[in-house]
Amino acid sequence: MSEQVGHRAPYARIAAHYTDLIASGRLQPGELLPSIKTLAQEWGVSTATAEKALRQLRSEGLVRGIHGIGTEVVDRPTPMSSGSQRQDRGRRNGSSWGAGERSDSHEASVVSAPADVAEALDIVPGTDVIRRRRVYRDRRGIVAHSTSWIPVEHGRLVPQLAESERLTGGTSLQLIARATGQPITRRIDTASARLLTAADAELLELNSANLPTEPVVVMTAKFIDSTDRVVEYGVDLGGPGRTWLTESEVNH
C-alpha cells in the first residue's frame, strides 16, 4: 500500500489514492474498487473509515455503488484545476500537475499588457509583461489552457520565466519568491463562465466553426507578495464540459 503522507484524515488519504488511480486511468470505468472490509484491512483502518472514503468518492461522482456487486468506477471527465490549486500542489510537492495531468505547448514571450492584465497587475496598459502559456491535459483531452502574466522585471531575476520551456526548480511563484526574498502572502481568486469565442477555441484546439454551446469555466488568480505587490496574474480557461471542483475539511 502506498505511503500515507500529510496530515489529512485517513478516509481522505484513501479517497485521494483512488482519485489518483481513476484520474490517471489506472482504474478504468467499469472496474470495481475493493470492498469496505478489504479496504479496512489494506489501510489498517476501521470499516467505518473505509466506508467514509467510498462515500467521498461517490459524492464526487467518481464511483457508484451497485447493490450486490460493489463499488464501480464511472466514466466522468476530470474537473479542471485552477491556478490557485496548482500553487497549493506546488507548495506541497513541487509539481503543479493534478492527478493524471500533464502540461505541454509551453510558450513564453514579452508582450504589451492588455488593459485587463494591466489592471490586475496594477501597471500602465501597454507596459511590457511576460506572458507564459501552457495546456494541461489528461487522458480525456484538454483540462484547461493556462496563461500567466508576470511583471517583466521578474524575468531579469529569473531568466527562464521568459523561455518557452516548462519551468525547472519549482513553479513560477516559487522561483520569483526565492529570487526576490519576498514570499507570496495573499491571493485573490475569481470564478466565472462564458461562451467560447473564436480566440478561446484556438487556445483549446477546437474547430471555431462548430463551437460548443455550453459555457466554459474561467478561473483567475492574483498572487500578492509580502510587500503588497502583485507578482503574477493567472487566467485558466477550462475545456468544454469541465467543471471546477474544490474540497476542504470542515472542523466541528
PDB file of C-alpha atoms in Angstrom, residues 56-252:
ATOM      1  CA  GLN A  56     -16.374  10.659  -0.528  1.00  0.00           C
ATOM      2  CA  LEU A  57     -15.633   9.116  -3.926  1.00  0.00           C
ATOM      3  CA  ARG A  58     -19.356   8.675  -4.614  1.00  0.00           C
ATOM      4  CA  SER A  59     -20.078  12.287  -3.658  1.00  0.00           C
ATOM      5  CA  GLU A  60     -17.501  13.430  -6.227  1.00  0.00           C
ATOM      6  CA  GLY A  61     -19.155  11.327  -8.912  1.00  0.00           C
ATOM      7  CA  LEU A  62     -16.104   9.117  -9.437  1.00  0.00           C
ATOM      8  CA  VAL A  63     -17.763   5.841  -8.440  1.00  0.00           C
ATOM      9  CA  ARG A  64     -21.196   4.370  -7.854  1.00  0.00           C
ATOM     10  CA  GLY A  65     -22.459   1.612  -5.622  1.00  0.00           C
ATOM     11  CA  ILE A  66     -24.144  -1.355  -7.299  1.00  0.00           C
ATOM     12  CA  HIS A  67     -26.269  -3.482  -4.956  1.00  0.00           C
ATOM     13  CA  GLY A  68     -24.889  -6.998  -4.610  1.00  0.00           C
ATOM     14  CA  ILE A  69     -21.837  -6.239  -6.764  1.00  0.00           C
ATOM     15  CA  GLY A  70     -19.725  -3.475  -5.231  1.00  0.00           C
ATOM     16  CA  THR A  71     -18.356  -0.006  -5.989  1.00  0.00           C
ATOM     17  CA  GLU A  72     -17.790   0.678  -9.689  1.00  0.00           C
ATOM     18  CA  VAL A  73     -15.707   3.382 -11.376  1.00  0.00           C
ATOM     19  CA  VAL A  74     -17.879   5.571 -13.604  1.00  0.00           C
ATOM     20  CA  ASP A  75     -16.944   7.376 -16.800  1.00  0.00           C
ATOM     21  CA  ARG A  76     -16.635  11.028 -15.833  1.00  0.00           C
ATOM     22  CA  PRO A  77     -14.413  13.878 -17.074  1.00  0.00           C
ATOM     23  CA  THR A  78     -11.788  15.033 -14.617  1.00  0.00           C
ATOM     24  CA  PRO A  79     -12.576  18.523 -13.275  1.00  0.00           C
ATOM     25  CA  MET A  80     -10.365  21.410 -14.294  1.00  0.00           C
ATOM     26  CA  SER A  81      -7.941  22.769 -11.742  1.00  0.00           C
ATOM     27  CA  SER A  82      -7.250  26.423 -11.071  1.00  0.00           C
ATOM     28  CA  GLY A  83      -4.011  28.343 -10.742  1.00  0.00           C
ATOM     29  CA  SER A  84      -4.546  28.540  -7.001  1.00  0.00           C
ATOM     30  CA  GLN A  85      -4.909  24.775  -6.736  1.00  0.00           C
ATOM     31  CA  ARG A  86      -1.722  24.338  -8.750  1.00  0.00           C
ATOM     32  CA  GLN A  87       0.036  26.750  -6.386  1.00  0.00           C
ATOM     33  CA  ASP A  88      -1.109  24.629  -3.445  1.00  0.00           C
ATOM     34  CA  ARG A  89       0.135  21.445  -5.117  1.00  0.00           C
ATOM     35  CA  GLY A  90       3.447  23.086  -5.978  1.00  0.00           C
ATOM     36  CA  ARG A  91       3.943  24.165  -2.382  1.00  0.00           C
ATOM     37  CA  ARG A  92       3.190  20.646  -1.138  1.00  0.00           C
ATOM     38  CA  ASN A  93       5.117  18.514  -3.622  1.00  0.00           C
ATOM     39  CA  GLY A  94       6.905  20.771  -6.118  1.00  0.00           C
ATOM     40  CA  SER A  95       4.646  19.895  -9.052  1.00  0.00           C
ATOM     41  CA  SER A  96       1.684  21.881 -10.339  1.00  0.00           C
ATOM     42  CA  TRP A  97       0.110  18.914 -12.100  1.00  0.00           C
ATOM     43  CA  GLY A  98      -3.144  17.434 -10.854  1.00  0.00           C
ATOM     44  CA  ALA A  99      -3.802  13.707 -10.744  1.00  0.00           C
ATOM     45  CA  GLY A 100      -3.376  12.268 -14.215  1.00  0.00           C
ATOM     46  CA  GLU A 101      -2.427  15.658 -15.695  1.00  0.00           C
ATOM     47  CA  ARG A 102       0.481  16.681 -17.882  1.00  0.00           C
ATOM     48  CA  SER A 103       1.297  20.011 -19.471  1.00  0.00           C
ATOM     49  CA  ASP A 104       2.630  20.819 -22.915  1.00  0.00           C
ATOM     50  CA  SER A 105       2.696  23.594 -25.539  1.00  0.00           C
ATOM     51  CA  HIS A 106       4.733  25.789 -23.193  1.00  0.00           C
ATOM     52  CA  GLU A 107       5.225  29.232 -24.715  1.00  0.00           C
ATOM     53  CA  ALA A 108       6.656  32.410 -23.236  1.00  0.00           C
ATOM     54  CA  SER A 109       7.189  35.873 -24.644  1.00  0.00           C
ATOM     55  CA  VAL A 110       7.382  39.524 -23.635  1.00  0.00           C
ATOM     56  CA  VAL A 111       4.259  41.387 -24.797  1.00  0.00           C
ATOM     57  CA  SER A 112       2.397  44.624 -24.104  1.00  0.00           C
ATOM     58  CA  ALA A 113      -0.054  44.280 -21.225  1.00  0.00           C
ATOM     59  CA  PRO A 114      -3.733  44.354 -22.299  1.00  0.00           C
ATOM     60  CA  ALA A 115      -5.988  46.632 -20.250  1.00  0.00           C
ATOM     61  CA  ASP A 116      -7.446  43.865 -18.044  1.00  0.00           C
ATOM     62  CA  VAL A 117      -3.994  42.437 -17.298  1.00  0.00           C
ATOM     63  CA  ALA A 118      -2.582  45.892 -16.552  1.00  0.00           C
ATOM     64  CA  GLU A 119      -5.424  46.496 -14.099  1.00  0.00           C
ATOM     65  CA  ALA A 120      -4.806  43.161 -12.370  1.00  0.00           C
ATOM     66  CA  LEU A 121      -1.049  43.785 -12.102  1.00  0.00           C
ATOM     67  CA  ASP A 122      -1.551  47.451 -11.181  1.00  0.00           C
ATOM     68  CA  ILE A 123       0.603  48.717 -14.063  1.00  0.00           C
ATOM     69  CA  VAL A 124       0.067  51.061 -17.015  1.00  0.00           C
ATOM     70  CA  PRO A 125      -1.620  49.431 -20.051  1.00  0.00           C
ATOM     71  CA  GLY A 126       0.933  48.676 -22.746  1.00  0.00           C
ATOM     72  CA  THR A 127       3.744  48.066 -20.246  1.00  0.00           C
ATOM     73  CA  ASP A 128       5.929  45.066 -21.104  1.00  0.00           C
ATOM     74  CA  VAL A 129       4.952  41.891 -19.274  1.00  0.00           C
ATOM     75  CA  ILE A 130       5.927  38.238 -19.540  1.00  0.00           C
ATOM     76  CA  ARG A 131       3.151  36.036 -20.869  1.00  0.00           C
ATOM     77  CA  ARG A 132       3.511  32.315 -20.181  1.00  0.00           C
ATOM     78  CA  ARG A 133       1.071  29.864 -21.779  1.00  0.00           C
ATOM     79  CA  ARG A 134       0.626  26.094 -21.482  1.00  0.00           C
ATOM     80  CA  VAL A 135      -2.035  23.454 -21.943  1.00  0.00           C
ATOM     81  CA  TYR A 136      -2.990  20.986 -19.221  1.00  0.00           C
ATOM     82  CA  ARG A 137      -4.258  17.626 -20.438  1.00  0.00           C
ATOM     83  CA  ASP A 138      -5.408  14.334 -19.028  1.00  0.00           C
ATOM     84  CA  ARG A 139      -6.322  11.117 -20.812  1.00  0.00           C
ATOM     85  CA  ARG A 140      -9.661  12.623 -21.902  1.00  0.00           C
ATOM     86  CA  GLY A 141      -8.178  15.706 -23.551  1.00  0.00           C
ATOM     87  CA  ILE A 142      -7.608  19.340 -22.598  1.00  0.00           C
ATOM     88  CA  VAL A 143      -8.307  20.156 -18.972  1.00  0.00           C
ATOM     89  CA  ALA A 144      -7.521  23.864 -19.297  1.00  0.00           C
ATOM     90  CA  HIS A 145      -5.488  26.428 -21.182  1.00  0.00           C
ATOM     91  CA  SER A 146      -3.497  28.440 -18.668  1.00  0.00           C
ATOM     92  CA  THR A 147      -1.918  31.879 -19.077  1.00  0.00           C
ATOM     93  CA  SER A 148       0.313  33.557 -16.506  1.00  0.00           C
ATOM     94  CA  TRP A 149       1.067  37.280 -16.713  1.00  0.00           C
ATOM     95  CA  ILE A 150       4.208  38.336 -14.837  1.00  0.00           C
ATOM     96  CA  PRO A 151       5.834  41.801 -14.461  1.00  0.00           C
ATOM     97  CA  VAL A 152       8.846  41.920 -16.780  1.00  0.00           C
ATOM     98  CA  GLU A 153      11.311  42.826 -14.021  1.00  0.00           C
ATOM     99  CA  HIS A 154      10.976  39.307 -12.619  1.00  0.00           C
ATOM    100  CA  GLY A 155      12.298  37.976 -15.908  1.00  0.00           C
ATOM    101  CA  ARG A 156      15.565  39.786 -15.265  1.00  0.00           C
ATOM    102  CA  LEU A 157      15.860  37.973 -11.922  1.00  0.00           C
ATOM    103  CA  VAL A 158      14.624  34.618 -13.262  1.00  0.00           C
ATOM    104  CA  PRO A 159      15.514  34.446 -16.983  1.00  0.00           C
ATOM    105  CA  GLN A 160      13.755  31.117 -17.574  1.00  0.00           C
ATOM    106  CA  LEU A 161      10.392  32.816 -16.984  1.00  0.00           C
ATOM    107  CA  ALA A 162      10.682  34.267 -20.492  1.00  0.00           C
ATOM    108  CA  GLU A 163      11.775  30.974 -22.079  1.00  0.00           C
ATOM    109  CA  SER A 164       9.323  28.689 -23.904  1.00  0.00           C
ATOM    110  CA  GLU A 165      10.069  25.634 -21.792  1.00  0.00           C
ATOM    111  CA  ARG A 166       8.483  24.016 -18.783  1.00  0.00           C
ATOM    112  CA  LEU A 167       9.971  25.594 -15.651  1.00  0.00           C
ATOM    113  CA  THR A 168      12.526  23.655 -13.637  1.00  0.00           C
ATOM    114  CA  GLY A 169      13.372  24.097  -9.989  1.00  0.00           C
ATOM    115  CA  GLY A 170       9.847  24.993  -8.916  1.00  0.00           C
ATOM    116  CA  THR A 171       6.762  26.880 -10.001  1.00  0.00           C
ATOM    117  CA  SER A 172       6.963  30.464 -11.250  1.00  0.00           C
ATOM    118  CA  LEU A 173       5.811  31.741  -7.872  1.00  0.00           C
ATOM    119  CA  GLN A 174       8.420  29.705  -6.018  1.00  0.00           C
ATOM    120  CA  LEU A 175      11.180  30.897  -8.352  1.00  0.00           C
ATOM    121  CA  ILE A 176      10.129  34.533  -8.005  1.00  0.00           C
ATOM    122  CA  ALA A 177       9.832  34.318  -4.217  1.00  0.00           C
ATOM    123  CA  ARG A 178      13.338  32.839  -3.946  1.00  0.00           C
ATOM    124  CA  ALA A 179      14.810  35.467  -6.264  1.00  0.00           C
ATOM    125  CA  THR A 180      13.172  38.447  -4.533  1.00  0.00           C
ATOM    126  CA  GLY A 181      13.205  37.132  -0.992  1.00  0.00           C
ATOM    127  CA  GLN A 182       9.532  38.099  -0.719  1.00  0.00           C
ATOM    128  CA  PRO A 183       7.094  35.217  -0.064  1.00  0.00           C
ATOM    129  CA  ILE A 184       3.618  35.081  -1.550  1.00  0.00           C
ATOM    130  CA  THR A 185       1.274  36.063   1.272  1.00  0.00           C
ATOM    131  CA  ARG A 186      -2.109  36.592  -0.404  1.00  0.00           C
ATOM    132  CA  ARG A 187      -4.079  35.538  -3.431  1.00  0.00           C
ATOM    133  CA  ILE A 188      -7.393  36.643  -4.877  1.00  0.00           C
ATOM    134  CA  ASP A 189      -9.420  34.067  -6.825  1.00  0.00           C
ATOM    135  CA  THR A 190     -12.390  34.532  -9.145  1.00  0.00           C
ATOM    136  CA  ALA A 191     -14.592  32.052 -10.995  1.00  0.00           C
ATOM    137  CA  SER A 192     -16.969  32.800 -13.848  1.00  0.00           C
ATOM    138  CA  ALA A 193     -18.374  31.247 -17.015  1.00  0.00           C
ATOM    139  CA  ARG A 194     -18.661  32.457 -20.582  1.00  0.00           C
ATOM    140  CA  LEU A 195     -19.492  31.235 -24.053  1.00  0.00           C
ATOM    141  CA  LEU A 196     -16.487  30.301 -26.123  1.00  0.00           C
ATOM    142  CA  THR A 197     -15.108  32.827 -28.586  1.00  0.00           C
ATOM    143  CA  ALA A 198     -13.129  32.036 -31.728  1.00  0.00           C
ATOM    144  CA  ALA A 199      -9.964  33.061 -29.850  1.00  0.00           C
ATOM    145  CA  ASP A 200     -10.855  30.693 -26.995  1.00  0.00           C
ATOM    146  CA  ALA A 201     -11.441  27.884 -29.486  1.00  0.00           C
ATOM    147  CA  GLU A 202      -7.949  28.322 -30.908  1.00  0.00           C
ATOM    148  CA  LEU A 203      -6.412  28.086 -27.432  1.00  0.00           C
ATOM    149  CA  LEU A 204      -8.426  24.927 -26.709  1.00  0.00           C
ATOM    150  CA  GLU A 205      -7.627  23.419 -30.112  1.00  0.00           C
ATOM    151  CA  LEU A 206     -11.284  23.382 -31.202  1.00  0.00           C
ATOM    152  CA  ASN A 207     -12.890  23.969 -34.572  1.00  0.00           C
ATOM    153  CA  SER A 208     -14.108  27.579 -34.408  1.00  0.00           C
ATOM    154  CA  ALA A 209     -16.809  26.807 -36.993  1.00  0.00           C
ATOM    155  CA  ASN A 210     -18.553  24.405 -34.615  1.00  0.00           C
ATOM    156  CA  LEU A 211     -18.172  25.806 -31.106  1.00  0.00           C
ATOM    157  CA  PRO A 212     -19.822  24.075 -28.126  1.00  0.00           C
ATOM    158  CA  THR A 213     -22.908  25.944 -26.944  1.00  0.00           C
ATOM    159  CA  GLU A 214     -22.443  25.358 -23.217  1.00  0.00           C
ATOM    160  CA  PRO A 215     -20.431  27.913 -21.204  1.00  0.00           C
ATOM    161  CA  VAL A 216     -16.888  27.135 -20.095  1.00  0.00           C
ATOM    162  CA  VAL A 217     -15.336  27.898 -16.720  1.00  0.00           C
ATOM    163  CA  VAL A 218     -12.850  30.773 -16.441  1.00  0.00           C
ATOM    164  CA  MET A 219     -10.709  30.998 -13.307  1.00  0.00           C
ATOM    165  CA  THR A 220      -8.397  33.868 -12.389  1.00  0.00           C
ATOM    166  CA  ALA A 221      -5.878  34.132  -9.571  1.00  0.00           C
ATOM    167  CA  LYS A 222      -3.906  37.188  -8.465  1.00  0.00           C
ATOM    168  CA  PHE A 223      -0.842  36.442  -6.316  1.00  0.00           C
ATOM    169  CA  ILE A 224       0.489  39.130  -3.965  1.00  0.00           C
ATOM    170  CA  ASP A 225       3.799  39.148  -2.076  1.00  0.00           C
ATOM    171  CA  SER A 226       4.742  40.405   1.383  1.00  0.00           C
ATOM    172  CA  THR A 227       5.379  43.916   0.033  1.00  0.00           C
ATOM    173  CA  ASP A 228       1.784  44.022  -1.288  1.00  0.00           C
ATOM    174  CA  ARG A 229       2.923  43.819  -4.929  1.00  0.00           C
ATOM    175  CA  VAL A 230       1.122  41.629  -7.449  1.00  0.00           C
ATOM    176  CA  VAL A 231       3.740  39.221  -8.808  1.00  0.00           C
ATOM    177  CA  GLU A 232       1.530  37.111 -11.086  1.00  0.00           C
ATOM    178  CA  TYR A 233      -1.927  37.124 -12.610  1.00  0.00           C
ATOM    179  CA  GLY A 234      -3.204  33.782 -13.900  1.00  0.00           C
ATOM    180  CA  VAL A 235      -6.136  33.011 -16.190  1.00  0.00           C
ATOM    181  CA  ASP A 236      -7.338  29.426 -16.701  1.00  0.00           C
ATOM    182  CA  LEU A 237      -9.806  28.625 -19.471  1.00  0.00           C
ATOM    183  CA  GLY A 238     -11.497  25.283 -18.898  1.00  0.00           C
ATOM    184  CA  GLY A 239     -12.043  22.789 -21.660  1.00  0.00           C
ATOM    185  CA  PRO A 240     -15.668  22.152 -22.756  1.00  0.00           C
ATOM    186  CA  GLY A 241     -17.535  20.025 -20.242  1.00  0.00           C
ATOM    187  CA  ARG A 242     -15.016  20.654 -17.481  1.00  0.00           C
ATOM    188  CA  THR A 243     -16.214  21.799 -14.082  1.00  0.00           C
ATOM    189  CA  TRP A 244     -14.365  23.345 -11.190  1.00  0.00           C
ATOM    190  CA  LEU A 245     -14.078  21.244  -8.036  1.00  0.00           C
ATOM    191  CA  THR A 246     -12.619  22.160  -4.692  1.00  0.00           C
ATOM    192  CA  GLU A 247     -12.662  20.331  -1.374  1.00  0.00           C
ATOM    193  CA  SER A 248     -11.828  21.285   2.177  1.00  0.00           C
ATOM    194  CA  GLU A 249     -12.130  19.788   5.625  1.00  0.00           C
ATOM    195  CA  VAL A 250     -14.876  21.100   7.898  1.00  0.00           C
ATOM    196  CA  ASN A 251     -13.855  21.202  11.550  1.00  0.00           C
ATOM    197  CA  HIS A 252     -16.685  20.804  14.027  1.00  0.00           C
TER     198      HIS A 252
END
